[in-house]
Coordinates of C-alpha atoms and ligand atoms in Angstrom, one line a residue:
M178 CA -25.6 17.7 -10.2
V179 CA -28.3 16.9 -12.7
V180 CA -31.9 17.0 -11.3
R181 CA -32.6 13.3 -12.2
M182 CA -29.6 12.3 -10.1
R183 CA -30.9 14.0 -7.0
H184 CA -31.8 11.6 -4.1
T185 CA -33.5 12.4 -0.8
K186 CA -31.5 12.1 2.4
G187 CA -33.6 9.1 3.2
Q188 CA -32.6 7.3 -0.1
T189 CA -28.9 8.1 0.6
G190 CA -29.2 6.9 4.2
S191 CA -31.0 3.7 3.1
R192 CA -28.2 2.9 0.6
R193 CA -25.5 3.7 3.2
S194 CA -27.1 1.6 5.9
H195 CA -25.2 -1.4 4.4
H196 CA -21.8 0.4 4.3
A197 CA -20.7 -0.4 7.9
L198 CA -17.5 -2.5 8.3
K199 CA -17.8 -5.8 10.2
A200 CA -15.0 -7.2 12.3
P201 CA -13.5 -10.4 10.6
T202 CA -14.4 -13.7 12.1
L203 CA -11.4 -15.4 13.6
S204 CA -10.8 -18.8 15.2
K205 CA -8.1 -20.1 17.6
C206 CA -5.3 -22.2 16.3
T207 CA -5.3 -25.7 17.9
N208 CA -1.5 -25.8 17.8
C209 CA -0.3 -22.4 19.0
G210 CA -3.5 -20.6 20.1
A211 CA -3.1 -17.6 17.8
D212 CA -6.1 -16.1 15.9
H213 CA -6.5 -17.2 12.3
R214 CA -9.1 -17.0 9.6
P215 CA -11.5 -20.0 9.7
H216 CA -10.8 -22.7 7.0
H217 CA -7.3 -21.1 6.5
M218 CA -3.9 -22.2 7.6
C219 CA -2.5 -20.5 10.8
L220 CA -0.1 -17.8 9.6
N221 CA 1.8 -18.0 12.9
C222 CA 2.8 -21.7 12.8
G223 CA 1.6 -23.1 9.4
F224 CA -0.8 -25.6 10.9
Y225 CA -4.2 -26.5 9.5
K226 CA -6.5 -29.3 10.9
G227 CA -3.7 -30.5 13.2
R228 CA -0.9 -31.0 10.7
V229 CA 1.8 -28.8 9.2
V230 CA 0.8 -27.4 5.8
I231 CA 3.7 -25.1 5.2
D232 CA 6.9 -25.3 7.3
L233 CA 7.0 -21.6 8.2
L234 CA 10.1 -22.0 10.4
A235 CA 12.1 -23.6 7.6
K236 CA 10.8 -20.9 5.2
K237 CA 11.8 -18.1 7.5
K238 CA 15.2 -19.6 8.1
S239 CA 15.9 -20.0 4.3
R240 CA 14.8 -16.5 3.7
E241 CA 17.1 -15.2 6.4
D242 CA 20.0 -17.2 5.0
R243 CA 19.2 -15.7 1.5
M244 CA 19.1 -12.1 2.9
T245 CA 22.3 -12.7 4.8
A246 CA 24.1 -13.9 1.7
K247 CA 22.8 -10.9 -0.2
R248 CA 23.9 -8.5 2.5
E249 CA 27.4 -10.1 2.5
A250 CA 27.6 -9.8 -1.3
I251 CA 26.7 -6.1 -1.1
R252 CA 29.1 -5.5 1.7
G253 CA 31.9 -7.3 -0.2
A254 CA 31.2 -5.2 -3.3
A255 CA 31.3 -2.0 -1.3
V256 CA 34.5 -2.8 0.6
D257 CA 36.6 -4.2 -2.2
P258 CA 37.2 -0.9 -4.2
V259 CA 38.3 0.9 -1.0
E260 CA 40.7 -1.8 -0.1
S261 CA 42.3 -2.0 -3.6
K262 CA 43.3 1.7 -3.4
Ligands
ZN370 ZN1 -0.9 -21.7 14.9

């Protein structure tokens, strides 16, 4: 450490006095009652200001369908060579 960089414990402590983490502010969803960030859509049900912004249930279902199709394709590819022997 170079001498000009040296700080007293007090200076270091003063600088670090602002380093504490704060808990995030959360508000309750009016639709499902889950905690969500204020001025943000509820990540549990997709509601904001009393209306659906993103249909999370439909999104989840389409994702599951896609994953199932993918899994089936992989299973089919893995099973076929064994059956052909
Ligand atoms: Zn909600």
